[in-house]
CSV table of C-alpha atoms in Angstrom, one decimal:
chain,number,residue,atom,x,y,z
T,1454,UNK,CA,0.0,0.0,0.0
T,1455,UNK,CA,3.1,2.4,0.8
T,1456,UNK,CA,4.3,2.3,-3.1
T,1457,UNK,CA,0.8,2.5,-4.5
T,1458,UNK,CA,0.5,5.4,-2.2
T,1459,UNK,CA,3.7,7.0,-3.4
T,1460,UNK,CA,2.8,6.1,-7.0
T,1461,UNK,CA,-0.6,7.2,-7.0
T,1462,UNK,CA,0.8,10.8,-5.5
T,1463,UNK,CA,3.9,10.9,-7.3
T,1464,UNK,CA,1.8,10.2,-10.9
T,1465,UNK,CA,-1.0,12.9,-9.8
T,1466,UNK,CA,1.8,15.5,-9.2
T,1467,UNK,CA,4.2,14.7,-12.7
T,1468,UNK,CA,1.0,15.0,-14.6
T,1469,UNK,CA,-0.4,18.0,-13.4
T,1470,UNK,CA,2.6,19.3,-14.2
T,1471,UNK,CA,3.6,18.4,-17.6
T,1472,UNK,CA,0.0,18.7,-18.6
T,1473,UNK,CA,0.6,22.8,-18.5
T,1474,UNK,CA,4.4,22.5,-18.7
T,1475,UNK,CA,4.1,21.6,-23.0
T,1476,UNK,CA,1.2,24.6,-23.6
T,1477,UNK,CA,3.2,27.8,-21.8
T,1478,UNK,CA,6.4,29.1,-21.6
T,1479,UNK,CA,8.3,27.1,-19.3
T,1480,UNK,CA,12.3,26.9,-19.8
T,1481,UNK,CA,12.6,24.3,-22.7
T,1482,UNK,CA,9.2,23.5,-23.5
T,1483,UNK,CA,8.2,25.7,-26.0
T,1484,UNK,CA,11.4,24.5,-28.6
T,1485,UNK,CA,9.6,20.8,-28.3
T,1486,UNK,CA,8.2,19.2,-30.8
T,1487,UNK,CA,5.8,18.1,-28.4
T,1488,UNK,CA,2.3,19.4,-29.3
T,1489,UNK,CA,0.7,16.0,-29.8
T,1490,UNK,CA,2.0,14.6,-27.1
T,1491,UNK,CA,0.6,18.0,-25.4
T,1492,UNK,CA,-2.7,17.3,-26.6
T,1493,UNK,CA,-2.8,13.8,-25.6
T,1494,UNK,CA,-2.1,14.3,-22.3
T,1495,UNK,CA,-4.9,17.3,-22.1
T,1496,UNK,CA,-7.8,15.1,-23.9
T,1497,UNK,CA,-7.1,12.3,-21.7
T,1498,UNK,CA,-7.1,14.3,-18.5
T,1499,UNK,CA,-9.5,13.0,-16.4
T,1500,UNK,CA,-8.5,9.4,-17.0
T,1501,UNK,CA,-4.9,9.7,-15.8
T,1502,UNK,CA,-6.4,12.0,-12.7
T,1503,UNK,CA,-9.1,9.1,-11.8
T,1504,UNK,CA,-6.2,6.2,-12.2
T,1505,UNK,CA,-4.0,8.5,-10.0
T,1506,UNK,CA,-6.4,9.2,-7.6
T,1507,UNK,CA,-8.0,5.8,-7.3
T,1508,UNK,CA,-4.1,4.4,-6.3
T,1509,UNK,CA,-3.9,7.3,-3.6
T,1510,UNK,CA,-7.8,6.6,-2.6
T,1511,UNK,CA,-7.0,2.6,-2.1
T,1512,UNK,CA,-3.8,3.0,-0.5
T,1513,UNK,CA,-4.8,6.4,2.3
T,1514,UNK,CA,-5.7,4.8,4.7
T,1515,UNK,CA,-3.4,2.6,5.5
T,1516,UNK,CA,-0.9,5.0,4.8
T,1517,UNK,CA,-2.6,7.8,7.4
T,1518,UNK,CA,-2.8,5.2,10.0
T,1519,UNK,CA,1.4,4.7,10.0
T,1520,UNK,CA,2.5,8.2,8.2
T,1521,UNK,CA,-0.1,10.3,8.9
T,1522,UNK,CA,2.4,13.3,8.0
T,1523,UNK,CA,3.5,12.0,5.4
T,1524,UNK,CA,0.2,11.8,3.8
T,1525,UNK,CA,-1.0,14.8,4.9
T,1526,UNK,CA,1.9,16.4,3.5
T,1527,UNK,CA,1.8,14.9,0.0
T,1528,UNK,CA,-2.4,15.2,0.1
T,1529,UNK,CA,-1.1,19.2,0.7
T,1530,UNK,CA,1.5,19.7,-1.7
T,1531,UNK,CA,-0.6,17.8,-4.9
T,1532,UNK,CA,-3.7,20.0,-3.9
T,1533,UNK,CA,-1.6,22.8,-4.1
T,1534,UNK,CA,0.0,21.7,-7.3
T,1535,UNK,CA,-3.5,21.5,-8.7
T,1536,UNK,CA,-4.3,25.0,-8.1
T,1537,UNK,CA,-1.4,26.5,-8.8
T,1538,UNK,CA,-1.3,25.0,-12.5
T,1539,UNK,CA,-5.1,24.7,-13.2
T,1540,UNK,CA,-5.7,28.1,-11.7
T,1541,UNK,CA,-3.2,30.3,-11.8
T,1542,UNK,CA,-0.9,28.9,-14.8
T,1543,UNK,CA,-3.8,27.8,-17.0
T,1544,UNK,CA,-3.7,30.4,-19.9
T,1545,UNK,CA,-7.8,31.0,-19.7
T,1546,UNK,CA,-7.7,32.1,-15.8
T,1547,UNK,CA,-4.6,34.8,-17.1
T,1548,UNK,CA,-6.1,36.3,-19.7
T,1549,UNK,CA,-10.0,37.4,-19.6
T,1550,UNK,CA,-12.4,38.5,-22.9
T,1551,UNK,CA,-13.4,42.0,-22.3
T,1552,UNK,CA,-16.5,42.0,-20.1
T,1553,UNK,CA,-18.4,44.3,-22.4
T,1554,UNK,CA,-16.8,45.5,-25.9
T,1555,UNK,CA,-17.3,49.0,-26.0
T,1556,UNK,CA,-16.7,50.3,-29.4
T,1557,UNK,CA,-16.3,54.1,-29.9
T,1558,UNK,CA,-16.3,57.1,-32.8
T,1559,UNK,CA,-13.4,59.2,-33.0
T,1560,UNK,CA,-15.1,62.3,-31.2
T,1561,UNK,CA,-15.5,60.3,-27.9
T,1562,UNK,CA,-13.1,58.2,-28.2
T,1563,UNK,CA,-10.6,58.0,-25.1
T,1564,UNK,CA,-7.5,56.2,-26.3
T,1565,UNK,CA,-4.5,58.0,-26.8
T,1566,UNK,CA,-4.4,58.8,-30.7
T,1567,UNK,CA,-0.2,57.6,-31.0
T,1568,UNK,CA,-1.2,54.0,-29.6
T,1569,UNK,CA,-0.8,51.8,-32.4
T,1570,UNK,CA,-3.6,49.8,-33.5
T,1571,UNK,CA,-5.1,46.9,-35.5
T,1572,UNK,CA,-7.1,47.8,-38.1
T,1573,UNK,CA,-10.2,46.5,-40.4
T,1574,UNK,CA,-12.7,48.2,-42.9
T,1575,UNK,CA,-15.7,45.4,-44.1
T,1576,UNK,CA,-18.6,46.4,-46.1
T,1577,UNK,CA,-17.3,50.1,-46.0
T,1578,UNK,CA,-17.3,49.8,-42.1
T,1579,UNK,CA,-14.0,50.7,-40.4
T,1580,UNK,CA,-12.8,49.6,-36.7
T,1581,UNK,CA,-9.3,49.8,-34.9
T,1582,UNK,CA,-8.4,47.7,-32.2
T,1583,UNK,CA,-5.9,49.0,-29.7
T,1584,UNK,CA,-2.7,46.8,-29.4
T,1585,UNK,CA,-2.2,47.4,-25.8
T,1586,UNK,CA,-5.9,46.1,-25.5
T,1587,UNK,CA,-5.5,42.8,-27.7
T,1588,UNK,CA,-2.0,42.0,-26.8
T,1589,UNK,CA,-4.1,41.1,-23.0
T,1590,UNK,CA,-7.4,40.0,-24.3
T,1591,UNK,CA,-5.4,37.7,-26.9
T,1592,UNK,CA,-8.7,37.4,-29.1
T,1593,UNK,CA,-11.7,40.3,-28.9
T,1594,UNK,CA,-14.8,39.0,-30.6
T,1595,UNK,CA,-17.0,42.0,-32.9
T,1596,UNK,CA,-19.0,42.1,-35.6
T,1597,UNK,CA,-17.8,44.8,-38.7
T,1598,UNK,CA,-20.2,45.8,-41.6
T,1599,UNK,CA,-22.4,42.7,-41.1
T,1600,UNK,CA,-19.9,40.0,-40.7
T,1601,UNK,CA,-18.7,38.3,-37.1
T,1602,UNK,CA,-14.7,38.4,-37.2
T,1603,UNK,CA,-11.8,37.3,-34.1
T,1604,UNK,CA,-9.3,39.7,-33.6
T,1605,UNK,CA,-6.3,37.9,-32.2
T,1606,UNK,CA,-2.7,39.0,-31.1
T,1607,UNK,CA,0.1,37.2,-29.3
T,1608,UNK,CA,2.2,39.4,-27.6
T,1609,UNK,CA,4.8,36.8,-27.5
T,1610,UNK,CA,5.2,36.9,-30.8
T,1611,UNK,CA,4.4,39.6,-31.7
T,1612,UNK,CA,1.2,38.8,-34.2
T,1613,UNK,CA,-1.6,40.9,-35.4
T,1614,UNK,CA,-4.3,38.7,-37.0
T,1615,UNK,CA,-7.9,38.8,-37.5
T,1616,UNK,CA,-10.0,35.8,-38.6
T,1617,UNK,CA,-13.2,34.7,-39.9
T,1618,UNK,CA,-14.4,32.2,-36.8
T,1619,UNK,CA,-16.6,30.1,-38.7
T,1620,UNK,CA,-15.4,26.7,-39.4
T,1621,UNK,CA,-17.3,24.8,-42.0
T,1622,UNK,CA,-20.0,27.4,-42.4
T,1623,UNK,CA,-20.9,27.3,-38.7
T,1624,UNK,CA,-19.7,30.3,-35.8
T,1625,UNK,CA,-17.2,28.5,-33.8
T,1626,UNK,CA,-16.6,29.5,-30.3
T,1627,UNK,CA,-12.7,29.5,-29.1
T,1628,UNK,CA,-10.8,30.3,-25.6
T,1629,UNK,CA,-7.5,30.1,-24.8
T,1630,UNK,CA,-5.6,27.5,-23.9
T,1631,UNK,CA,-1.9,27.7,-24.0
T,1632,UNK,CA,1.2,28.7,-26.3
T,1633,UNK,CA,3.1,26.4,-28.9
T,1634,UNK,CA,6.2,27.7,-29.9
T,1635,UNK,CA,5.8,30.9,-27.9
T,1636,UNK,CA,2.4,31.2,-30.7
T,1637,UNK,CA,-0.7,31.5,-28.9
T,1638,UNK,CA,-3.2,28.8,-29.1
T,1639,UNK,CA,-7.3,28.7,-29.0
T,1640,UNK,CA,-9.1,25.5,-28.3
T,1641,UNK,CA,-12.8,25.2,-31.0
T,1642,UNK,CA,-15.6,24.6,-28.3
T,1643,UNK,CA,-17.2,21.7,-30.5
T,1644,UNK,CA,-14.1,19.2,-31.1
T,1645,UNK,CA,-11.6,20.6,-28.7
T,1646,UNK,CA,-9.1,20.8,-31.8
T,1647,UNK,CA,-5.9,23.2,-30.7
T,1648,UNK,CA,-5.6,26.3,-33.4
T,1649,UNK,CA,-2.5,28.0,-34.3
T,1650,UNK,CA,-2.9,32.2,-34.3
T,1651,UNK,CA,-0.1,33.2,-36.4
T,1652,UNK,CA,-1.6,31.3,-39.1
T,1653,UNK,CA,-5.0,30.2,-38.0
T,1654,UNK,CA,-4.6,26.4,-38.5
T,1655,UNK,CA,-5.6,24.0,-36.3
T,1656,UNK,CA,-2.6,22.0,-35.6
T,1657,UNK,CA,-3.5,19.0,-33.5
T,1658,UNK,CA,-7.5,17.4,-33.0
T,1659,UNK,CA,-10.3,16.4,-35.0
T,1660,UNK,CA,-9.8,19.5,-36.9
T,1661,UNK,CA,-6.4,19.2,-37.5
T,1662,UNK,CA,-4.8,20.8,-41.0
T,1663,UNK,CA,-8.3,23.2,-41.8
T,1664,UNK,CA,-7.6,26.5,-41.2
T,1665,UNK,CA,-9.3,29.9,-40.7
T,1666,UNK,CA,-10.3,32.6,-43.5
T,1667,UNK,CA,-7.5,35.2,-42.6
T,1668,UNK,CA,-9.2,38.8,-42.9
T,1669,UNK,CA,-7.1,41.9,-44.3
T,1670,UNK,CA,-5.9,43.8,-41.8
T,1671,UNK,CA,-3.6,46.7,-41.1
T,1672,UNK,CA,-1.5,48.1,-38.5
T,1673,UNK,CA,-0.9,51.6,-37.7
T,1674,UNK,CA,-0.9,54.5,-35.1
T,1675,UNK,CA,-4.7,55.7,-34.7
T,1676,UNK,CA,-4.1,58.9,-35.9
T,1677,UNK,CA,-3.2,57.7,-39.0
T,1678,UNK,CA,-5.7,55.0,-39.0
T,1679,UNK,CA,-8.0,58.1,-38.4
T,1680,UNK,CA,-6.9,60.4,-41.0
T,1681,UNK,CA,-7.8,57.0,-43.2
T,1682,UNK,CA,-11.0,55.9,-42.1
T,1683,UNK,CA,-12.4,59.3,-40.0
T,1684,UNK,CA,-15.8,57.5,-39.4
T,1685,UNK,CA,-14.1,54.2,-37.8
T,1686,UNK,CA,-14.8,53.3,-34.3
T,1687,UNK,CA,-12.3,52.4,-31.8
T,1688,UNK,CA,-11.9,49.5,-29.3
T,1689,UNK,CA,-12.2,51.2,-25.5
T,1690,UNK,CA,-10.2,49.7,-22.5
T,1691,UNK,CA,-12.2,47.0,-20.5
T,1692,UNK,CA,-12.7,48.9,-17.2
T,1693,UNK,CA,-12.2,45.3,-15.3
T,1694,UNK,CA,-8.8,44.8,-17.0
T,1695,UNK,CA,-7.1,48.4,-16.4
T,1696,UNK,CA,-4.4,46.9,-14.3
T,1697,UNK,CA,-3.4,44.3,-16.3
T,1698,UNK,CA,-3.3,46.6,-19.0
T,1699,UNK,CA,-1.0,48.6,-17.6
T,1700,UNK,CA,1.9,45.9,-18.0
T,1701,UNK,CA,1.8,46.8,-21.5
T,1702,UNK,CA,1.8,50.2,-21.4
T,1703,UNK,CA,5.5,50.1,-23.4
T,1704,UNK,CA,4.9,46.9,-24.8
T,1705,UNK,CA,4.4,47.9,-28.3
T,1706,UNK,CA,6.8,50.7,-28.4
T,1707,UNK,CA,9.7,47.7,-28.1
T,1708,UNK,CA,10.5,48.8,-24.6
T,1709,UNK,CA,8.8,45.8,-22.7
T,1710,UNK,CA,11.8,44.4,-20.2
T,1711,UNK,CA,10.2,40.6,-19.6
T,1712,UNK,CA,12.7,38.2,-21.5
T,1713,UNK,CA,9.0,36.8,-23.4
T,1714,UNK,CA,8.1,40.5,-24.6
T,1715,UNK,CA,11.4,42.6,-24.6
T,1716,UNK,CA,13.1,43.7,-28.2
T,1717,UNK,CA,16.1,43.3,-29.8
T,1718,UNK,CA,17.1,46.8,-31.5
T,1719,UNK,CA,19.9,44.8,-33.6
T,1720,UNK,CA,18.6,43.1,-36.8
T,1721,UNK,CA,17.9,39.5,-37.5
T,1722,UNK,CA,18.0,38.5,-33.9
T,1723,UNK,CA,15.7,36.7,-32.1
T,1724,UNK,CA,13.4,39.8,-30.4
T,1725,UNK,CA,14.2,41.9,-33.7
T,1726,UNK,CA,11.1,43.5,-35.4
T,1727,UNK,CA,10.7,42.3,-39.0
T,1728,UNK,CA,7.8,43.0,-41.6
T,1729,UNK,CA,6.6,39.5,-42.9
T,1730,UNK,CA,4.5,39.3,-46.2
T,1731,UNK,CA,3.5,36.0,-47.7
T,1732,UNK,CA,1.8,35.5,-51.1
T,1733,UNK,CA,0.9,31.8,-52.6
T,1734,UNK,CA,3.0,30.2,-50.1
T,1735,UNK,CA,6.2,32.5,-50.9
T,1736,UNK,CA,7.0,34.3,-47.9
T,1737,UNK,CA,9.6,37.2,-47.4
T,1738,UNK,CA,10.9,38.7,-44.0
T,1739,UNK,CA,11.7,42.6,-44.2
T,1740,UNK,CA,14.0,43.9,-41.5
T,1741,UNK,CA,12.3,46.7,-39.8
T,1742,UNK,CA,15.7,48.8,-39.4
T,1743,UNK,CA,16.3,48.7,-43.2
T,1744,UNK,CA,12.6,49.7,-43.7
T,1745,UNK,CA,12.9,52.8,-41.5
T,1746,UNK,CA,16.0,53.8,-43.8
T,1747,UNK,CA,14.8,52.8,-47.1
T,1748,UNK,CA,10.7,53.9,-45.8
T,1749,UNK,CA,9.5,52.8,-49.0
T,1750,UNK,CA,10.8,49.0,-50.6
T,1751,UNK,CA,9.7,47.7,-54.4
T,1752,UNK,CA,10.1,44.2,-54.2
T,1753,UNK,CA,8.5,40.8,-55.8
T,1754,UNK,CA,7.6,37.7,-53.8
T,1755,UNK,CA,7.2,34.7,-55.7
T,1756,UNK,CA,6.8,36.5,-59.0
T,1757,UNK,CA,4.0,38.8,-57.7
T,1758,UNK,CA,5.4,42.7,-57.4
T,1759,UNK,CA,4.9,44.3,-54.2
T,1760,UNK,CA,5.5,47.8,-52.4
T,1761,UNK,CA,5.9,48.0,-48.7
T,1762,UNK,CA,6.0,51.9,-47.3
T,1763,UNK,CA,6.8,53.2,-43.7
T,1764,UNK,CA,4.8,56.6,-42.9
T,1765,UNK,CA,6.6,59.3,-41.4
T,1766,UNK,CA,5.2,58.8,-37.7
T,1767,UNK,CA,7.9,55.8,-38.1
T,1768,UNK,CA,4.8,53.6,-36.6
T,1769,UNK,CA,2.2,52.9,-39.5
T,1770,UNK,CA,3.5,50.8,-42.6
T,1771,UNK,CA,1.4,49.1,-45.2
T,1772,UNK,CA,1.9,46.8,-48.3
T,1773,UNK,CA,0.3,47.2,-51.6
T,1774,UNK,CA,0.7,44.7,-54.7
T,1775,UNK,CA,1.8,46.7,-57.8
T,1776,UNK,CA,-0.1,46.8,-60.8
T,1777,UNK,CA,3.2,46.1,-62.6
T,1778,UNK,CA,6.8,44.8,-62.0
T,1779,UNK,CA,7.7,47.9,-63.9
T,1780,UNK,CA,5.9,49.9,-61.8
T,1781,UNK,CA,8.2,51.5,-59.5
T,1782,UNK,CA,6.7,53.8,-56.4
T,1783,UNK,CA,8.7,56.5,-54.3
T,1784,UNK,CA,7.3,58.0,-51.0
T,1785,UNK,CA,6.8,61.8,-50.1
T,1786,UNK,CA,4.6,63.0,-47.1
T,1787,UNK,CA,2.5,59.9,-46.6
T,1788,UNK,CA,1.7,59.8,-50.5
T,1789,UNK,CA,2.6,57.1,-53.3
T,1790,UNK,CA,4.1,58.3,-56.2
T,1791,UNK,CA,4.7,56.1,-59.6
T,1792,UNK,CA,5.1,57.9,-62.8
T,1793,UNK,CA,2.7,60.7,-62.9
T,1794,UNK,CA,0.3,58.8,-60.3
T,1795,UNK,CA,-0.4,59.5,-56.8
T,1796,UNK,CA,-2.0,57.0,-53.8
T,1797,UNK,CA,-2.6,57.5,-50.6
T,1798,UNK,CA,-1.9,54.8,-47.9
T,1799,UNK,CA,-5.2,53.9,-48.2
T,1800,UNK,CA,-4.6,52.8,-51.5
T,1801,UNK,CA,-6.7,55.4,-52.9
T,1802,UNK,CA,-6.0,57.2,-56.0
T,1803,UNK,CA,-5.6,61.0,-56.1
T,1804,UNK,CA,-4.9,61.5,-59.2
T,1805,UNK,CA,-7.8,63.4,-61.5
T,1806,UNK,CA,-6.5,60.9,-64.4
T,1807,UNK,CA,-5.6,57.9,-62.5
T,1808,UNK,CA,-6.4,54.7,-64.9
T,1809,UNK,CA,-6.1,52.7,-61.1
T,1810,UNK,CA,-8.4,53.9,-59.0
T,1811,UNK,CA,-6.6,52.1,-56.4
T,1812,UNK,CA,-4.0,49.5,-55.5
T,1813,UNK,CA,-4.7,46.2,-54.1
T,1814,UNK,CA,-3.8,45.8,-50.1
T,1815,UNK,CA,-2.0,42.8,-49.0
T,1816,UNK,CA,-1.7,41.6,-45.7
T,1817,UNK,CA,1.8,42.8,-44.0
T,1818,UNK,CA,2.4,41.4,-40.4
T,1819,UNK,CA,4.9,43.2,-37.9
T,1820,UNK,CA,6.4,40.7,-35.7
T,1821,UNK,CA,9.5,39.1,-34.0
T,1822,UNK,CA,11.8,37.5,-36.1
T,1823,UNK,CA,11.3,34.3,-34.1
T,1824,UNK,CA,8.1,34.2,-34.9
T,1825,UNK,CA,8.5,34.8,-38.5
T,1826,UNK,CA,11.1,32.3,-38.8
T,1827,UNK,CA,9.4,29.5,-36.9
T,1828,UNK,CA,6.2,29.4,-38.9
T,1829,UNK,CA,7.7,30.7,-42.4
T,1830,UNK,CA,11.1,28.4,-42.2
T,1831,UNK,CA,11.4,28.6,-46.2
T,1832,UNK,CA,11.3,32.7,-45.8
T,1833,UNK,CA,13.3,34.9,-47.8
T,1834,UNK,CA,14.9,37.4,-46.0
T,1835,UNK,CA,15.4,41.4,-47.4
């Protein structure tokens, strides 16, 4: 009965443990090609708890009756083990969804017009989402022009994405659940299948390989987001999360000092800031220190031509696809120029006798080079 005892305990407490140790940023775990196993160990949960805890059940008695210490000790320590990683390590009971989503016009309005933002216009409807906001919340739920969407962001990574959260037609439901290589993951409430957010594919489960419709989306300070869109509402702070906002008050200005969110101001290190943009699966990183000298890059990817400008708040940057590889565009005052052509970042034409009435957006992600590297490993770099 003593080694059941000590089995039955000793099982409990290594599961516990390695059942959050795989999903969250513990030292070694989240290099691990481990994810499966991860998953295996979550979905089976309450089997390995009522195996452990039917050994410990058996064998307590006896046990209490010569080392009643000993088992009130170990009965201590797992309990506490269970709280501290179901409760207070468990991604879900860290971050919260904004009680109420309280979406505001530009005239009332109370964030701070140089935070930078993520940014969507549907059905002619525009809406910014405050980093600082997200990078807590890790996905806000809203509805723009008509259409549900998920905005998502890992701080860890860096990662701006918003997502169409039906799957197969149907409005799926996620929450939280953990990180896989530093990449924050969301768990479907009707198979249980583990999603990805820098690229919205569910990587272990039922659902494993489908992925989400990825939504265009741009990031930028909301003053210039404003001067794009003036009638676009704006994400307000979640008066229940004000203090935990306040840990990323310098987050997204690179000046975070946790060893998960800090920055590299170097180039093509680990923590460095780089501008990914992927088209039919050819991807190409652009380091964020050469864009802030160049401000304005004419580039191809695959064989598709592209042009990625920096504004001059040093903040806002967006891509467009060129109409041509010929067509070569220079930057002045937060304007495209090509040949006797003008655009604004918008993409809008300003020219009287413009044949392109605008160029085409494509998505452009700011985000640790890490990040960029892990899920983009066949990237070209700039």
């Amino acid at each position: 009965m003593k080694l059941l005892f000590y089995l039955g305990l000793a099982g409990f407490l290594l599961f516990e443990i390695l059942n959050v140790y795989f999903i969250m940023p513990m030292p070694g775990s989240q290099r691990m090609e481990s994810i499966d196993f991860a998953y295996f160990l979550y979905s089976w949960r309450w089997i390995f708890r009522s195996l452990f805890g039917l050994a410990i059940l058996v064998s307590i008695w006896p046990m209490y009756q010569k080392q009643r210490w000993v088992v009130v000790g170990g009965l201590v320590v797992l309990l506490g083990i269970i709280y501290f990683f179901n409760f207070r390590m468990s991604a879900d009971h860290m971050f919260y969804q904004p009680e109420k989503l309280q979406m505001l016009n530009s005239q009332e309005n109370k964030v701070k017009t140089e935070k930078l933002i993520t940014g969507i216009v549907l059905n002619g409807e525009a809406r910014a989402y405050p980093i600082q906001l997200i990078a807590y919340h890790h996905q806000v739920l809203d509805t723009v022009g008509g259409k549900p969407i998920m905005v998502t962001y890992c701080s860890v990574c860096r990662t701006g994405r918003i997502f169409d959260p039906a799957v197969n037609g149907k409005l799926e439901t996620f929450r939280l659940v953990g990180m896989d290589h530093f990449n924050a993951m969301f768990e479907d409430a009707a198979t249980g299948s583990w999603w990805r957010q820098a690229t919205g594919e569910a990587i272990t489960g039922e659902r494993k390989g489908e992925a989400l419709t990825e939504l265009l989306s741009e990031q930028m300070t909301l003053s210039q987001w404003l001067a794009l869109h003036p009638k676009s509402l704006i994400m307000q702070p979640d008066v229940a999360a004000e203090e935990k906002y306040k840990g990323l008050l310098t987050y997204e200005d690179g000046k975070s000092k946790g060893d998960l969110t800090r920055t590299d101001s170097l180039s093509w290190k680990d923590k460095s800031w780089v501008v990914g943009i992927e088209i039919d699966a050819h991807s190409k990183a652009f380091d964020w220190n050469r864009l802030k000298k160049e401000r304005i890059i004419n580039e191809t990817i695959g064989n598709k031509p592209i042009v990625l400008v920096l504004a001059n708040d040093n903040k806002s940057f967006t891509a467009f696809a060129r109409p041509t590889s010929e067509a070569l565009f220079t930057v002045k005052n937060d304007t495209l120029f090509s040949g006797d052509q003008s655009f604004l970042l918008s993409g809008q034409s300003v020219s009287n006798d413009s044949k392109i009435t605008g160029l085409t957006p494509v998505n452009a992600y700011q985000e640790f080079w890490h990040s960029w590297q892990t899920f983009h490993p066949k990237t070209e770099q700039y």
